[in-house]
Amino acid sequence: MYLIILFMIAGLIFGVLLAPSQLIYLWTLSCCTSAAWIALRFLNLWLKRRRNSSPPIKISIAYGRICVVLVLLSFGSVWSAVWLSQQLEHRLPMSANGSDISLYGCIDQVLDRELVIRNGEPIVAKLKLLLQVAESPYSLRYVSLSWYYPKQKLSTGQCIQATVRLRSPRSFANGLPFDYEAYLLIQSIDASGYIKAIDTVLADEQYSPAIHRNLWIEQLANNIPSGAWPWIAGLVLGEKDAFSTEQWHLARNTGTLHLLVVSGLHVGLVAIIATFISNIVLRFIVFVRGRSVGFAIWLPALTAIVVSGGYAWLAGFGVSLQRSWLMVVIAVLIFQFGYRARPLYPLLLALLLMLLANPLVITQVGFWFSFSAVSALLIFFSGRKTSWLEAATLPQWVVFCVCLPIALTFGQPVSLIHCLINLIAIPVLTLALLPLSLLALATRWDWAYSLLAQIGDWYWYGLALIEPEPSSAVWWLEPIPLVLWLIFLILLRLSGNFILVIGLFSVNVFLLLCGGKPKPDALVMLDVGQGQSVYVTSHGKALVFDTGPAFSATFSAGDAILLPDLLRRGTSEISALVVSHSDLDHAGGLSGVLAGPIPIKTNYFGQPLAANLGEYAGEGDALSQALSCHRDRYWRVYSTDLAMRFFPIPEEIRTSDNDASCVVQVVWHGQRIMISGDASQNVEKWLVKTYGNDLKSDVLIVGHHGSRTSTAELWLDAVRPKQAWISVGFQSRFGHPHQEVMERLAARGIDIIRTDERGRWQMNADGSGEGARDGWQFLWRQP
């Protein structure tokens, strides 16, 4: 049974990772071998009847098993391939990308409201909502919509007839672990966009269960005290925006982020509480009646299943909760029927059911965390007698050890202090904050609200006291420590001595967290959509030119793309951060970079940025010591392979934000790179007249994303680049890059590289280059 489940799981994974053209070989081999096996069986049966003797053709048992394996792999791969094909059929076709359509649907959830202050009063600048589509020209299920400066109030449960501009899901291609397109497919979100006009607003009289849940949550938010509400909303109702941005950052830096997300830990605890209470009720029934009741023996099991399922539904019934609840159901039923199943059987069966329902869960970090942690506990402690000291300390250490490479693979910070913090934080959350949250929601007692808020404040205060420096954590995994991790993990399992186990664990963690050498030097233009961010590395240090756009008040390319990419390369310092000018597509990610774990030595700005920096405006050494790139004309040497100089622009020429852009030339491993921000042709003309041949470069980062206002012919003739790199959004609404610019570049035989076509582009020290979209891509990725 184990092997049947394992091969089915393998087939389901193959079906979403491999193309049908690759799977056809497996399907053909499976059909041929199975047909041959069936034919031999019938031939033997026919010969046996005719000759009335034993079968003349001996069929190897191994051959039959191979046929079974191939059939299981084929069945699983066909299932997941068909599932993925059906999901992709719902997605907005690329031919309709950027088009205006009329649709009718009901608001499933109001996701976010961004406020601005006008005349001393807050107004909604952006309303983001999730719409369940009922009628549209395409077979859309859910769409994520923004409405800028809404003219009327919208709330969960209302139905609207609206004209919207939609975009088909397409993620940035930077080779980072988070897969945006897979995430949307898992959530059944088929398009995103914004509302242009609303024709009618109606109240839906037949709400879906999800809408009923969201309406109830909105009512609770208005009636529960603000101090207790974040814990109830976050730990019980699964609301991702329950905690503030600062609290999320604090949880991330202390390694306790997983405790704020409703997971199997919470579902299991609720099932245990429900079982305990139902057992008390069962004993009471037996005491009153004097004998057992037939159905009563099922009361604890049914109560655990129903209550834990209801809790999972209240928390949104996401992928991780579906998996956790399935595991609870299987474990309860096996225990109820008294089956002597092996420890991993419920886990593998739950995994199989999850993959049958949604094979793309393998792209989510929570999936790997959950199954790795539970598997580790089952493997390490099955059939082992443990002392009270081992039971109190070893499980957390084992889970930390097993999940460590997963966290590093997905770019999450890890350090030894995180393990020690979790030894304290996990009991506080699971034994105090979660039960209190459930009690407060169920009873609405004022003292429960007050106690919950007080313990919650103590929890955040304690985390803030012991928060380690972000730079002390390791962010990415090196291959050699991974091999050593596997060796020590085996030794850890085989060892029965507690002291030796602790010693092996400590050596394991040290090797994983010792860090590796920085990756080879590279010149990188990131795929940040309609914006720009370029960096160059040398001996583990980097020069960064622009930080990309801000996508919302709490999400930017700086902390979501630039920093993870630098950390992945083992960057220990940003020697110079150059922000060309104040436009948000170049400077929007600055706040995230300043708050990140990589120290910044020097900052250069083309113009004052205070209006765009939010909480960082005018604060800290990073901004107070910033230098103007228009007052610095000397070469700055950072290593034998890296130097940089600015071409200052006089104030009378800097007549706009774009014309205030820093113009910088970088010399790196013999290559000269010219970066001019959004400088216009007027600035380019002045630069050519003033600096002449000094502008000659091998690589030109095309100005203003290929706008016709930049990249004049005289500029190209002066720079004479071999390659032109263009950072531009896919199907840019501004029409970038313009045809005129493309024709100028093509006429001079310049190689053109665009982020909307190639994704993140990297040049190596030997001059070779590679794009993130080059080569094979997953089936669900948009071209």
Short mmCIF file of N, CA and C in Angstrom, two decimals, residues 579-582 605-608 629-630 649 653-663 676 678-680 683:
data_model
loop_
_atom_site.label_atom_id
_atom_site.label_comp_id
_atom_site.label_asym_id
_atom_site.label_seq_id
_atom_site.Cartn_x
_atom_site.Cartn_y
_atom_site.Cartn_z
N VAL A 579 20.02 56.22 -6.37
CA VAL A 579 18.62 56.38 -6.77
C VAL A 579 18.56 57.55 -7.73
N SER A 580 18.30 57.27 -9.00
CA SER A 580 18.47 58.27 -10.05
C SER A 580 17.60 59.50 -9.83
N HIS A 581 16.31 59.31 -9.51
CA HIS A 581 15.42 60.44 -9.27
C HIS A 581 14.21 59.95 -8.48
N SER A 582 13.26 60.83 -8.22
CA SER A 582 12.22 60.54 -7.22
C SER A 582 11.02 59.79 -7.76
N PHE A 605 21.73 60.40 -4.48
CA PHE A 605 20.40 60.71 -5.00
C PHE A 605 20.50 61.79 -6.06
N GLY A 606 19.63 61.69 -7.08
CA GLY A 606 19.61 62.72 -8.12
C GLY A 606 18.80 63.93 -7.71
N GLN A 607 17.85 63.74 -6.78
CA GLN A 607 17.02 64.85 -6.30
C GLN A 607 16.43 64.45 -4.95
N PRO A 608 15.92 65.40 -4.18
CA PRO A 608 15.35 65.07 -2.87
C PRO A 608 14.23 64.05 -3.00
N CYS A 629 24.43 63.13 -6.68
CA CYS A 629 25.27 62.64 -7.78
C CYS A 629 25.65 63.76 -8.73
N HIS A 630 25.03 64.94 -8.59
CA HIS A 630 25.35 66.07 -9.47
C HIS A 630 26.46 66.95 -8.90
N ILE A 649 24.97 66.92 -13.92
CA ILE A 649 24.16 67.75 -14.80
C ILE A 649 23.91 69.08 -14.10
N ILE A 653 19.89 72.71 -16.39
CA ILE A 653 19.46 71.67 -17.32
C ILE A 653 18.43 70.75 -16.67
N ARG A 654 18.47 70.65 -15.34
CA ARG A 654 17.58 69.75 -14.62
C ARG A 654 16.22 70.41 -14.43
N THR A 655 15.44 70.50 -15.52
CA THR A 655 14.17 71.23 -15.50
C THR A 655 12.97 70.36 -15.13
N SER A 656 13.18 69.06 -14.91
CA SER A 656 12.08 68.16 -14.54
C SER A 656 12.64 67.02 -13.71
N ASP A 657 11.75 66.21 -13.14
CA ASP A 657 12.19 65.06 -12.36
C ASP A 657 13.06 64.13 -13.22
N ASN A 658 12.61 63.85 -14.43
CA ASN A 658 13.36 62.95 -15.29
C ASN A 658 14.74 63.50 -15.61
N ASP A 659 14.82 64.80 -15.86
CA ASP A 659 16.10 65.40 -16.22
C ASP A 659 17.03 65.55 -15.01
N ALA A 660 16.52 65.32 -13.80
CA ALA A 660 17.38 65.33 -12.62
C ALA A 660 18.02 63.97 -12.36
N SER A 661 17.81 63.02 -13.27
CA SER A 661 18.32 61.66 -13.09
C SER A 661 19.85 61.65 -13.01
N CYS A 662 20.35 60.77 -12.15
CA CYS A 662 21.79 60.53 -12.11
C CYS A 662 22.20 59.81 -13.40
N VAL A 663 23.27 60.28 -13.99
CA VAL A 663 23.86 59.60 -15.15
C VAL A 663 25.19 59.04 -14.69
N SER A 676 21.43 55.97 -17.45
CA SER A 676 21.02 57.39 -17.49
C SER A 676 19.64 57.65 -16.91
N ASP A 678 15.96 58.34 -16.36
CA ASP A 678 14.92 58.78 -17.29
C ASP A 678 15.30 60.09 -17.98
N ALA A 679 16.59 60.36 -18.06
CA ALA A 679 17.05 61.62 -18.66
C ALA A 679 16.54 61.75 -20.09
N SER A 680 16.12 62.96 -20.45
CA SER A 680 15.52 63.21 -21.76
C SER A 680 16.59 63.49 -22.81
N VAL A 683 18.94 66.43 -22.08
CA VAL A 683 20.10 66.11 -21.24
C VAL A 683 21.13 65.32 -22.03
#
